[in-house]
Amino acid sequence: MESFRSLFSSLLIASTVLSSAADSSAIHPRQDNAPLVTWNGKQYRCKCYSTDSCWPAATAWSTLNTTVGGNLFQVIPPGAACYTSFKGMNTYNQQACSAANTGWTKEDWQADQQVTNMWTFWTNNTCNPSAQRQNRECTLGNLPEYAIMAKTKEHIQAGVKFAVENNLRLLIRNTGHDFMGRSTGYGSLAINTHSFKSVTFVKNYTGPGNYKGSAVTVGAGIQVRELYRQAAQQNPKVVVVGGECPTVGLAGGYIQGGGHGPMASYYGMAADHALSFDIVSATGEFVTANAESNPDLFWALKGGGPSTFGVILSVTLKTFPEVPTAAVSLDITTTDQTKFWKGVAAFHNRANLYVENGMFVYYELFSGRLHIQPFVGPNMNKAKIESVLKPVFDQLKADGVSYTSSAREFSTFFDMYTAMFEDESAGFSGLVGGRLFTKKDIAENGDKIVNAYKTAAGGSGGLGGGMQGIIGHIVGPGYGMPTADNAVHPAWRNASSFSITMTGVEGNAPLSQKATAQDRLTNMIDKALRDASPNGAAYVNEGNLEEPNWQQAFWGSNYPRLLEIKKKWDPNGVFYARTTPGTEDWESIQYNTKLCKKV
Ligand SMILES: Cc1cc2nc3c(=O)[nH]c(=O)nc-3n(C[C@H](O)[C@H](O)[C@H](O)COP(=O)(O)OP(=O)(O)OC[C@H]3O[C@@H](n4cnc5c(N)ncnc54)[C@H](O)[C@@H]3O)c2cc1C
Ligand SMILES: *[C@@H]1O[C@H](CO)[C@@H](O)[C@H](O)[C@H]1NC(C)=O
Ligand SMILES: *[C@@H]1O[C@H](CO)[C@@H](O)[C@H](O)[C@H]1NC(C)=O
Ligand SMILES: *[C@@H]1O[C@H](CO)[C@@H](O)[C@H](O)[C@H]1NC(C)=O
Ligand SMILES: *[C@@H]1O[C@H](CO)[C@@H](O)[C@H](O)[C@H]1NC(C)=O
C-alpha cells in the first residue's frame, strides 16, 4: 500500500573558548547597526537586511567568498528555472525546470539543495517548481539571501564570524527536514552542513567519561540510512539509534531535539548516547563538549534544541550490538466509522504493552485509514512478536473489524529497516503540531485520546480541502534507558506514544487563511490531544510553533538550566530557531520577515 508520506511527505565563556584567544580577539560583534523599527506600536532592533545600509557591500561578500574557498552562493531557488525571471535575471530553462519539478517530491534531491525545505510552508512557496512554465518573476520568499556550502570547519567559523560582525540573521541548514520551518529564514545567511559526511567507527571508545564500548563519530551531514548501512558493514555489525526517516540528518536538528526512532524503545533516545560533540560556537570558536570539556554545553546539546548553542560539526555516539528483529504490518481501511475507530482503539490503547516489550511502531492515521508499518520487535522472532500482539488481533476479531496484516522476521535490525520502512517524499505544504502521551495517559485516558484522534484525523476539515491527519509513533525510551543525564524532557522517560498532527495549507495563502489554519491546529486539534493527556508533553522537533507554554511543554523541569546555558554560550542570539531556549525576546515582525528583538 502506498504510504501517505508520498503526499507530503558574555560572561564567562568556558575555558576552551578563552584558550583560543587569537580567534576570539578577532571578532567584533555588531547588534546596533540596523535602524530601529516600529511595528504594531512597539520598537524593535532587528538583524541587518539587504534593504538596510548596514548590509555588507559586494566587496565584503567577495572577501567572505575567498575565505570560504569559493563556496559562497547568492541563492537562486531551483524553482526559478520554471519562471520567466528572478531578481531581474532571465531564469527560465526547460530542462532545469523539469529536473527541479521531478526532484521536488524526493527527499534525497531536497536534502542535496543549498536551502530548500521538504515541508515547504515556511518558505512561503514563492518559487516552487511546476510542470508548466510560469510567465512571471519569482521571489525568494523566506529562503536565505546567501548560502555557504561549507566544506571545512574553517568555512563554518568564517560564516559565523561574518554574520556576527555584520549583525546578519544566521541560519543553519543541513537536510531541510525541519517540519517547523527552522532551516529557512527571511533575509539570512545560511551555512549548509550537508557535506560533512565523515563517519568513523571504533571498537573501544577512549574519550572522556566512563564509557569504554563501541562508538561512532558522525559528521553533521550524515543521514540515517547511510549511517545504518555503514553500521551494518562493521564486523561485528552494530546498531546506532537514529530516526525512522531514511534521509533525516543525525547530528543536526535531530539529536539536538532528542531524537526518537525504531530502536528508541529498546535502547533509548539518540541524545542519550552522545559521548562528545565538536561545534563552532557563537563566537566562531571551535569547541569540544563532553563529560570533561564544557560539560554544561554537552548536557544542553543533548536535546536542548536545534540551532541553539552552536553549529554541530560532528557527534560521537555509543553503538550497540545488532539484534534479530521482527516486524508486523497492519492496515485497517473502512468507511464504517464505528468499526474504524474501534480498530484504532484496539491498537492505540495497547501502546503500553508494546513499549513494555521494547517495541516501536510507526503509523499513519487518516479518516477511514490506519496504516501501521511497521510494529518493530527488537530481539524478537516472528512467533514472539505475534504472541505479544495477540491481544490486539483478538480484539479486532471480537469487534468484527476487518484488516490486513503480515508478520516477518529478520536476522538483523538493518535488514528489517531496509525491508519494512517505506521511502518518504517531500514537497508538501502544511502546519504541524503534536503531542507525547505517557503510560499513565494511555492507561487512564486511552479512549479520550482516541476521541481526540477523531478531531485530528477528521476529513478535510473545512480548510479549503487541506488534508489533516496524524503521523504516529509508539515509542517509550524509558524501557531500555530509564535515566540519562541530558536536556531531553523528563516526560520522555514515561512516554509510550508520540503523535505528529498536521493540517494542509499553502505557503502562499493569504495571511488570514494561514492564521485560521494555525488557530485550528493549536486551539482545536492539538487542544483535544492536550486535554486528553494531562501527563503528556510536546517534542521540539515535531511540535507546534504556537504550543502554549512551550518552554514547559518541550523541556519541563530542564528549561531553567537550558536558559542559563543559552545565556552563557550565546547571549546575543547569534543562533535562532523559533521555540528554542532564550528566544523569548525575539520576534519575526512584518509578516514573518525581519527577525528582531524588542527594545
Ligand atoms: C519525513 C520526516 C521524518 C522524520 N523522522 C523523525 C524521526 O524518526 N525521529 C525524530 O526524532 N525526528 C524525525 N523527524 C524530525 C527531525 O528530527 C527534525 O526535523 C530535525 O530538526 C531535522 O534535522 P536536520 O538537520 O536533518 O534538518 P534541517 O531542516 O536541515 O535542520 C533542522 C534544524 O536543525 C538545525 N541544524 C541543522 N544542522 C545543524 C547543525 N549542524 N548544527 C546546529 N543546528 C543544526 C537547523 O538550523 C534547524 O533549526 C522527521 C522529519 C521529517 C520531515
Ligand atoms: C564565489 O566564488 C565562486 C568561485 O569563484 C563563484 O562560482 C561564486 O559565484 C562566488 N559567489 C559569489 C556570491 O560571488
Ligand atoms: C509571505 O506570505 C505572506 C502572506 O501569507 C506575506 O504577508 C509575506 O509578505 C510573505 N513574505 C515573503 C518574504 O514572501
Ligand atoms: C576492547 O576492550 C576489550 C575489553 O576491555 C578487549 O578485550 C578488546 O581486546 C579491546 N578491543 C580492541 C580492538 O582494542
Ligand atoms: C513519570 O512517572 C512517574 C510515575 O507515574 C511520576 O512520578 C513522574 O512524575 C513522571 N515524570 C514526568 C516528568 O512526567
XYZ file of C-alpha atoms and ligand atoms in Angstrom:
708
model
C 0.000 0.000 0.000
C 1.283 3.442 -0.829
C 2.467 5.487 2.076
C 0.793 8.797 2.828
C 4.224 10.261 3.162
C 4.323 10.288 -0.577
C 1.818 13.146 -0.373
C 3.683 15.469 1.990
C 5.589 13.506 2.639
C 29.229 37.228 27.970
C 30.169 36.316 30.718
C 32.492 33.563 31.402
C 32.763 31.795 28.095
C 34.183 28.449 29.026
C 37.832 27.699 29.229
C 38.124 26.158 25.784
C 36.992 29.403 24.268
C 39.404 31.548 26.222
C 42.249 29.282 25.274
C 41.890 30.164 21.612
C 42.414 33.829 22.315
C 43.849 34.553 18.907
C 40.483 33.852 17.289
C 38.223 35.465 19.856
C 40.111 38.754 19.777
C 39.434 38.912 16.051
C 35.638 39.072 16.404
C 33.792 42.397 16.630
C 30.079 41.730 17.158
C 27.525 44.308 15.991
C 23.924 44.399 17.110
C 23.018 48.044 16.680
C 23.838 48.784 13.049
C 20.297 48.329 11.705
C 17.675 51.096 12.039
C 15.112 50.921 14.853
C 11.779 49.649 13.550
C 8.340 50.388 14.930
C 5.801 47.619 14.410
C 2.325 47.407 15.941
C 3.234 50.234 18.290
C 6.370 48.557 19.629
C 10.019 49.380 18.959
C 12.404 46.740 17.697
C 16.090 46.363 16.986
C 16.442 43.987 14.052
C 19.075 41.977 12.292
C 20.549 43.727 9.272
C 18.720 43.134 5.961
C 19.548 43.710 2.305
C 17.381 46.850 2.199
C 19.351 48.415 5.086
C 22.504 50.482 4.611
C 24.300 48.203 7.095
C 24.049 45.272 4.642
C 27.590 44.174 3.684
C 28.967 45.651 0.457
C 29.673 43.431 -2.543
C 33.397 43.575 -1.744
C 32.748 42.212 1.761
C 30.757 39.283 0.361
C 33.507 38.697 -2.139
C 36.140 38.614 0.615
C 33.982 36.143 2.523
C 33.750 34.052 -0.619
C 37.533 33.911 -0.813
C 37.749 32.918 2.863
C 35.314 30.053 2.313
C 37.155 28.815 -0.754
C 34.590 29.989 -3.316
C 31.744 28.141 -1.562
C 29.537 31.200 -1.011
C 26.468 31.411 -3.241
C 23.834 34.007 -3.826
C 20.674 31.931 -3.502
C 18.744 31.293 -6.696
C 15.848 28.964 -5.833
C 15.927 25.829 -8.024
C 12.305 26.526 -8.974
C 13.415 29.793 -10.666
C 14.119 27.687 -13.763
C 10.335 27.375 -14.175
C 9.741 31.155 -14.065
C 10.485 33.918 -16.553
C 12.829 35.659 -14.175
C 14.255 36.013 -10.689
C 15.739 39.294 -9.379
C 15.644 40.640 -12.920
C 17.654 37.741 -14.395
C 16.092 35.578 -17.079
C 15.890 32.192 -15.417
C 13.546 30.028 -17.482
C 15.230 26.786 -18.510
C 13.017 23.912 -19.530
C 15.439 21.141 -18.615
C 16.380 22.585 -15.242
C 12.703 23.288 -14.549
C 11.741 19.737 -15.294
C 14.571 18.397 -13.099
C 13.512 20.649 -10.232
C 9.889 19.680 -10.633
C 10.750 15.976 -10.513
C 13.185 16.403 -7.644
C 10.783 18.481 -5.557
C 8.898 15.476 -4.161
C 12.077 13.461 -3.492
C 13.693 13.777 -0.101
C 17.170 12.953 -1.362
C 17.013 15.662 -4.014
C 15.775 18.195 -1.469
C 18.492 17.262 1.021
C 21.146 17.966 -1.594
C 19.895 21.503 -2.339
C 21.533 24.570 -0.826
C 18.481 25.838 1.020
C 15.069 24.375 0.077
C 12.716 22.829 2.622
C 10.978 19.480 2.298
C 7.979 20.755 4.176
C 7.553 23.912 2.123
C 5.026 26.019 4.040
C 7.521 28.259 5.850
C 9.398 29.204 2.677
C 6.174 30.957 1.553
C 6.054 28.828 -1.653
C 7.092 31.822 -3.767
C 9.309 29.949 -6.216
C 8.148 26.336 -6.204
C 8.814 24.493 -9.459
C 5.869 23.432 -11.581
C 5.145 21.302 -14.631
C 4.196 24.351 -16.723
C 6.244 27.477 -17.404
C 5.237 30.327 -15.077
C 5.172 33.587 -17.026
C 6.179 35.804 -14.154
C 9.025 36.674 -11.846
C 9.528 34.508 -8.768
C 10.894 35.760 -5.459
C 12.962 34.349 -2.590
C 10.141 34.347 -0.074
C 11.693 33.242 3.189
C 14.670 31.483 1.654
C 18.098 32.879 2.643
C 19.916 35.505 0.537
C 23.260 33.724 0.653
C 24.429 30.206 1.429
C 27.858 28.907 2.363
C 28.202 25.324 1.193
C 30.696 24.597 3.968
C 33.376 22.010 3.314
C 35.615 22.575 6.359
C 35.149 23.783 9.898
C 37.026 26.968 8.953
C 34.275 27.771 6.436
C 31.719 27.481 9.229
C 33.819 29.635 11.539
C 34.136 32.282 8.820
C 30.368 32.218 8.228
C 29.527 32.605 11.911
C 32.015 35.475 12.305
C 30.719 37.256 9.221
C 27.141 37.007 10.485
C 28.118 38.180 13.981
C 30.207 41.126 12.774
C 27.546 42.299 10.348
C 24.520 41.503 12.522
C 23.035 39.177 9.920
C 20.420 36.562 10.566
C 22.363 33.320 10.617
C 20.741 30.098 9.547
C 21.998 26.542 9.783
C 20.730 24.214 7.093
C 21.515 20.531 6.968
C 18.922 18.387 5.147
C 15.915 20.730 5.185
C 13.701 18.263 7.108
C 12.543 20.724 9.730
C 8.745 20.415 9.800
C 8.585 23.727 11.617
C 10.464 25.770 9.021
C 13.509 26.442 11.147
C 16.048 25.699 8.449
C 14.721 28.580 6.401
C 14.720 32.272 7.296
C 13.975 35.531 5.509
C 16.982 37.623 4.503
C 19.514 35.337 6.123
C 22.985 33.951 5.518
C 22.768 30.164 5.585
C 25.559 27.787 6.490
C 24.899 24.432 4.881
C 26.469 21.493 6.772
C 25.335 18.743 4.425
C 28.804 17.929 3.059
C 30.159 16.871 6.438
C 29.917 13.198 5.632
C 32.745 11.629 7.627
C 31.994 8.518 9.704
C 34.464 6.705 11.979
C 33.627 3.580 13.958
C 35.738 2.468 16.934
C 35.542 -0.745 18.956
C 36.648 0.767 22.241
C 35.891 4.406 22.943
C 38.798 6.088 24.717
C 37.435 9.608 25.211
C 36.333 11.240 28.476
C 33.626 9.647 30.633
C 33.131 6.123 31.904
C 32.055 4.519 28.649
C 34.533 2.090 27.090
C 32.457 0.272 24.471
C 31.993 0.691 20.740
C 31.209 4.096 19.266
C 30.904 6.081 16.071
C 31.795 9.671 15.184
C 29.290 11.071 12.714
C 29.740 14.212 10.625
C 26.939 16.785 10.654
C 25.738 15.954 7.146
C 25.255 12.209 7.588
C 21.709 10.918 7.041
C 20.357 7.956 8.919
C 20.033 5.340 6.193
C 23.631 5.830 5.071
C 24.728 5.546 8.690
C 22.659 2.391 9.309
C 24.154 0.894 6.156
C 27.711 1.593 7.308
C 26.927 0.267 10.789
C 25.711 -2.967 9.192
C 29.044 -3.276 7.373
C 31.102 -3.330 10.592
C 32.467 -6.545 11.965
C 30.715 -7.300 14.230
C 27.694 -5.408 12.912
C 26.459 -2.615 15.149
C 23.283 -0.570 15.572
C 23.027 3.194 16.003
C 19.948 4.842 17.486
C 18.649 7.149 14.745
C 15.364 8.229 13.177
C 12.860 6.189 11.206
C 13.176 8.547 8.242
C 15.961 7.377 5.891
C 17.038 10.886 4.875
C 16.891 12.814 8.138
C 20.265 14.066 9.398
C 21.543 12.545 12.641
C 23.870 15.197 14.046
C 21.894 18.343 13.117
C 18.420 19.166 14.373
C 17.566 15.546 15.102
C 19.881 14.852 18.036
C 19.619 18.396 19.385
C 15.892 17.814 19.759
C 16.403 14.423 21.423
C 15.830 12.008 18.539
C 13.436 9.064 18.574
C 13.412 6.147 16.140
C 12.856 2.433 15.550
C 15.301 1.319 18.260
C 14.386 4.039 20.764
C 12.134 1.943 22.997
C 14.809 -0.736 23.187
C 17.958 1.386 23.538
C 16.735 4.933 24.406
C 16.760 8.314 22.640
C 19.614 9.221 20.299
C 20.666 12.048 22.626
C 21.057 9.525 25.471
C 24.030 8.044 23.660
C 26.062 11.112 22.722
C 29.609 10.943 24.095
C 31.093 14.116 22.625
C 30.272 16.991 20.272
C 32.528 19.192 18.165
C 30.906 22.532 17.428
C 31.542 26.062 16.240
C 30.277 28.400 18.951
C 28.529 31.773 18.735
C 31.910 33.482 18.822
C 33.154 31.413 15.916
C 35.357 29.231 18.118
C 35.945 25.546 17.675
C 34.710 23.909 20.898
C 34.532 20.322 22.130
C 31.783 19.387 24.576
C 31.829 16.141 26.534
C 31.933 14.803 30.095
C 35.174 16.703 30.774
C 35.266 19.670 28.397
C 32.391 22.126 28.739
C 30.023 19.661 30.458
C 27.234 22.271 30.665
C 27.224 22.678 26.901
C 27.445 18.898 26.496
C 24.311 18.457 28.593
C 22.423 21.136 26.632
C 23.369 19.831 23.194
C 21.738 16.524 24.109
C 18.134 17.524 23.489
C 18.208 21.243 24.330
C 17.023 22.452 20.928
C 18.159 22.714 17.303
C 20.317 25.653 16.217
C 20.534 26.964 19.771
C 24.037 26.512 21.199
C 26.315 26.206 18.191
C 26.885 24.705 14.777
C 27.494 20.998 15.209
C 30.387 19.626 13.187
C 30.189 16.068 14.473
C 28.889 13.941 17.313
C 30.306 10.749 18.791
C 27.696 8.212 19.859
C 27.612 4.809 21.501
C 26.834 1.935 19.166
C 25.044 -1.256 20.164
C 25.063 -4.908 19.187
C 22.883 -5.950 16.260
C 19.833 -7.990 17.241
C 17.413 -10.191 15.305
C 14.280 -8.115 14.733
C 10.707 -8.997 13.846
C 8.144 -6.723 12.216
C 4.409 -6.682 11.608
C 2.296 -4.510 9.343
C -1.393 -3.839 9.883
C -3.868 -1.930 7.735
C -7.438 -1.008 8.534
C -9.304 0.774 5.770
C -13.066 1.184 6.024
C -15.819 3.731 5.601
C -17.621 2.218 8.585
C -16.686 4.896 11.119
C -17.760 2.896 14.162
C -15.712 -0.143 13.194
C -12.788 2.007 12.126
C -12.452 3.804 15.436
C -12.925 0.531 17.345
C -9.928 -0.706 15.369
C -7.891 2.400 16.216
C -8.743 1.945 19.902
C -7.817 -1.753 19.832
C -4.404 -0.722 18.520
C -3.623 2.517 20.329
C -4.991 1.648 23.773
C -2.304 -1.050 23.939
C 0.630 1.360 23.481
C 1.960 0.468 26.946
C 2.045 -3.215 26.067
C 4.213 -2.535 23.022
C 6.761 -0.307 24.729
C 6.964 -2.598 27.756
C 8.198 -5.184 25.264
C 10.812 -2.791 23.828
C 8.799 -2.181 20.667
C 8.491 0.853 18.399
C 5.608 1.415 15.989
C 5.291 3.816 13.062
C 1.802 4.520 11.713
C -0.271 6.966 9.691
C -3.838 7.776 10.620
C -6.403 9.494 8.445
C -10.140 9.387 8.462
C -11.002 5.807 7.479
C -7.394 4.705 7.036
C -4.954 3.354 9.609
C -1.664 2.238 8.072
C 0.746 0.659 10.543
C 4.086 -0.136 9.029
C 5.749 -1.471 10.975
C 5.475 -2.707 14.531
C 9.183 -3.226 15.316
C 10.140 -6.009 17.722
C 13.851 -5.800 18.579
C 15.291 -9.099 19.747
C 12.151 -10.949 18.681
C 11.325 -13.603 16.151
C 8.023 -13.949 14.290
C 6.465 -16.210 16.927
C 7.394 -13.801 19.717
C 6.043 -10.644 18.069
C 2.839 -12.481 17.166
C 2.384 -13.570 20.750
C 2.943 -10.011 22.049
C 0.428 -8.642 19.542
C -2.149 -11.429 20.004
C -4.440 -9.345 22.254
C -4.713 -6.688 19.531
C -5.745 -9.165 16.862
C -8.116 -10.942 19.271
C -9.770 -7.596 19.949
C -10.070 -6.728 16.245
C -11.713 -10.093 15.613
C -14.044 -9.737 18.588
C -15.082 -6.285 17.354
C -15.579 -7.510 13.793
C -13.015 -5.056 12.393
C -11.544 -6.243 9.106
C -7.860 -5.740 8.497
C -4.882 -6.967 6.529
C -1.661 -7.875 8.236
C 1.600 -9.713 7.821
C 4.491 -10.670 10.073
C 8.155 -11.244 9.214
C 11.412 -11.933 10.989
C 14.898 -10.725 10.091
C 18.344 -11.647 11.294
C 19.255 -8.003 11.967
C 17.673 -4.636 12.699
C 19.205 -3.337 9.483
C 17.538 -5.988 7.320
C 14.226 -5.219 9.000
C 14.737 -1.469 8.493
C 15.519 -1.865 4.815
C 12.576 -4.156 4.160
C 9.879 -2.549 6.273
C 10.395 1.232 6.403
C 8.972 2.935 3.353
C 10.649 5.734 1.472
C 9.183 9.107 2.189
C 8.583 12.019 -0.080
C 8.758 15.783 0.101
C 7.138 18.949 -1.193
C 4.027 19.057 0.972
C 2.846 22.380 2.400
C 1.262 22.435 5.821
C 1.487 23.157 9.511
C 2.374 20.593 12.152
C 1.757 20.146 15.842
C 1.931 17.161 18.120
C 1.706 15.505 21.498
C 3.573 12.973 23.579
C 1.417 10.630 25.714
C 2.747 8.951 28.834
C 1.914 5.445 30.013
C -0.366 6.947 32.641
C -2.246 8.905 29.956
C -2.723 5.771 27.894
C -3.824 3.711 30.900
C -6.235 6.288 32.307
C -7.346 8.208 29.213
C -6.882 5.840 26.283
C -10.401 6.255 24.917
C -10.256 10.018 25.349
C -7.034 10.098 23.330
C -8.656 8.051 20.568
C -11.549 10.511 20.631
C -9.087 13.368 20.234
C -7.606 11.494 17.271
C -11.017 11.752 15.618
C -10.659 15.521 15.729
C -7.072 15.348 14.482
C -7.736 12.931 11.622
C -11.132 14.226 10.599
C -11.648 14.655 6.869
C -10.664 17.787 5.041
C -11.740 19.909 7.968
C -13.127 22.847 6.041
C -9.668 24.134 5.235
C -10.196 24.594 1.553
C -9.579 20.880 1.040
C -6.407 20.872 3.140
C -5.997 17.384 4.463
C -5.297 16.601 8.052
C -4.107 13.571 9.927
C -1.632 12.015 12.306
C 1.818 10.563 11.901
C 2.100 8.353 14.924
C 4.881 6.650 16.806
C 4.616 4.193 19.654
C 7.826 4.887 21.495
C 8.905 4.541 25.114
C 12.553 5.473 25.554
C 12.247 4.736 29.259
C 12.171 0.988 28.668
C 15.811 0.348 27.863
C 17.282 3.533 29.265
C 15.453 4.568 32.428
C 17.627 7.595 33.151
C 20.028 9.717 31.172
C 21.666 12.965 32.167
C 20.596 15.282 29.392
C 18.215 18.039 28.361
C 15.520 15.769 26.891
C 12.129 16.408 28.530
C 11.889 14.029 31.529
C 8.388 13.045 30.364
C 10.009 11.047 27.541
C 11.016 8.503 30.212
C 7.342 7.874 30.861
C 6.292 8.041 27.226
C 4.500 5.369 25.290
C 3.092 7.225 22.269
C 4.036 10.326 20.317
C 1.905 11.829 17.564
C 2.509 14.498 14.956
C -0.622 16.340 13.904
C -0.795 18.163 10.625
C -3.048 20.238 8.533
C -2.510 21.238 4.913
C -2.230 24.926 3.994
C -0.385 26.664 1.177
C 2.676 28.759 1.954
C 1.437 31.482 -0.405
C -2.067 31.547 1.056
C -3.367 34.879 2.364
C -2.319 35.660 5.933
C -5.884 35.276 7.180
C -6.068 31.729 5.848
C -2.731 30.847 7.452
C -3.963 32.285 10.736
C -7.172 30.253 10.537
C -5.223 27.037 9.909
C -2.813 27.763 12.767
C -5.657 28.589 15.123
C -7.485 25.412 14.225
C -4.348 23.325 14.734
C -3.462 24.878 18.088
C -6.851 25.510 19.620
C -8.870 22.627 18.287
C -6.740 19.710 17.099
C -3.786 19.936 19.485
C -6.064 21.158 22.243
C -8.066 17.944 22.032
C -4.818 15.964 22.359
C -3.562 18.117 25.249
C -6.852 17.821 27.106
C -6.698 14.044 26.790
C -3.163 13.826 28.212
C -2.694 15.701 31.490
C 0.695 13.975 31.996
C 1.908 14.484 28.433
C 4.408 16.822 26.826
C 5.475 18.023 23.384
C 8.503 17.430 21.143
C 10.534 20.388 19.908
C 11.417 18.721 16.589
C 7.896 17.743 15.709
C 5.657 20.178 17.502
C 3.514 23.254 17.258
C 5.196 26.667 16.908
C 2.238 28.105 18.806
C 2.413 25.475 21.558
C 1.078 27.153 24.701
C 3.747 27.475 27.379
C 6.270 25.904 25.009
C 9.199 26.103 27.433
C 7.404 23.753 29.816
C 5.844 21.634 27.074
C 9.140 20.941 25.272
C 11.583 20.709 28.210
C 9.677 20.565 31.506
C 11.935 20.968 34.535
C 15.034 21.188 32.308
C 14.099 24.581 30.900
C 15.628 26.930 33.511
C 19.028 25.269 33.199
C 18.851 25.396 29.394
C 18.075 29.098 29.508
C 21.102 29.716 31.720
C 23.360 27.778 29.364
C 21.978 29.638 26.342
C 22.711 32.972 28.068
C 26.254 31.878 28.760
C 27.092 30.466 25.323
C 25.026 32.697 23.047
C 23.992 35.821 24.964
C 23.357 37.861 21.803
C 21.169 35.378 19.989
C 23.512 34.554 17.122
C 21.693 31.238 16.730
C 17.954 31.338 16.383
C 15.236 28.773 15.902
C 11.684 29.547 16.989
C 10.559 27.992 20.302
C 14.064 27.163 21.500
C 15.682 28.303 24.777
C 16.289 32.024 25.127
C 14.260 33.177 22.131
C 11.536 34.855 24.190
C 12.606 38.396 23.293
C 12.878 37.723 19.580
C 10.055 38.046 17.088
C 9.698 37.802 13.304
C 7.867 41.047 12.644
C 6.407 42.435 9.406
C 4.612 39.241 8.430
C 7.264 36.792 9.485
C 10.129 38.546 7.760
C 12.582 40.584 9.863
C 13.919 38.907 12.982
C 14.022 41.493 15.729
C 14.375 41.993 19.446
C 12.015 44.208 21.418
C 13.771 47.257 22.866
C 9.902 12.913 6.929
C 10.457 13.222 8.283
C 10.731 12.181 9.171
C 11.264 12.431 10.429
N 11.546 11.374 11.260
C 11.998 11.606 12.510
C 12.271 10.532 13.422
O 12.142 9.365 13.091
N 12.663 10.840 14.671
C 12.832 12.122 15.095
O 13.192 12.315 16.253
N 12.611 13.149 14.260
C 12.199 12.922 12.982
N 11.962 13.990 12.146
C 12.150 15.337 12.655
C 13.616 15.739 12.585
O 14.311 15.207 13.680
C 13.745 17.239 12.628
O 13.068 17.799 11.528
C 15.200 17.685 12.626
O 15.261 19.017 13.056
C 15.847 17.536 11.269
O 17.202 17.856 11.332
P 18.069 18.061 10.026
O 19.369 18.574 10.480
O 18.025 16.807 9.238
O 17.207 19.106 9.189
P 17.305 20.690 8.894
O 15.927 21.068 8.452
O 18.398 20.998 7.962
O 17.613 21.371 10.278
C 16.662 21.302 11.320
C 17.033 22.235 12.456
O 18.306 21.900 12.972
C 19.230 22.973 12.808
N 20.501 22.391 12.386
C 20.730 21.667 11.255
N 22.018 21.312 11.191
C 22.620 21.806 12.297
C 23.955 21.770 12.777
N 24.920 21.151 12.102
N 24.230 22.385 13.950
C 23.241 23.028 14.630
N 21.966 23.101 14.220
C 21.653 22.495 13.057
C 18.601 23.862 11.752
O 19.027 25.194 11.877
C 17.137 23.706 12.051
O 16.762 24.500 13.156
C 11.477 13.762 10.849
C 11.201 14.811 9.972
C 10.709 14.563 8.694
C 10.414 15.696 7.756
C 32.191 32.584 -5.055
O 33.230 32.108 -5.842
C 32.866 31.046 -6.706
C 34.115 30.505 -7.388
O 34.826 31.534 -7.936
C 31.817 31.545 -7.679
O 31.397 30.490 -8.506
C 30.643 32.103 -6.898
O 29.673 32.646 -7.766
C 31.098 33.161 -5.939
N 29.983 33.567 -5.089
C 29.537 34.822 -5.026
C 28.412 35.095 -4.102
O 30.015 35.713 -5.686
C 4.846 35.527 2.910
O 3.445 35.412 2.719
C 2.646 36.316 3.486
C 1.200 36.029 3.140
O 0.837 34.754 3.519
C 3.024 37.754 3.161
O 2.320 38.626 4.005
C 4.516 37.952 3.366
O 4.885 39.244 2.986
C 5.288 36.945 2.541
N 6.708 37.126 2.767
C 7.618 36.937 1.835
C 9.012 37.268 2.195
O 7.350 36.490 0.731
C 38.416 -3.547 23.685
O 38.309 -3.805 25.056
C 38.049 -5.170 25.379
C 37.750 -5.309 26.861
O 38.165 -4.191 27.586
C 39.240 -6.016 24.935
O 39.002 -7.372 25.225
C 39.432 -5.834 23.444
O 40.582 -6.508 23.018
C 39.544 -4.371 23.058
N 39.471 -4.267 21.606
C 40.297 -3.524 20.898
C 40.079 -3.552 19.410
O 41.181 -2.845 21.385
C 6.916 9.799 35.375
O 6.033 8.885 36.001
C 6.233 8.743 37.397
C 5.307 7.627 37.868
O 3.988 7.869 37.460
C 5.936 10.086 38.073
O 6.197 10.004 39.452
C 6.827 11.160 37.458
O 6.484 12.443 37.966
C 6.688 11.198 35.947
N 7.644 12.136 35.404
C 7.312 13.066 34.495
C 8.374 14.033 34.110
O 6.228 13.115 33.973
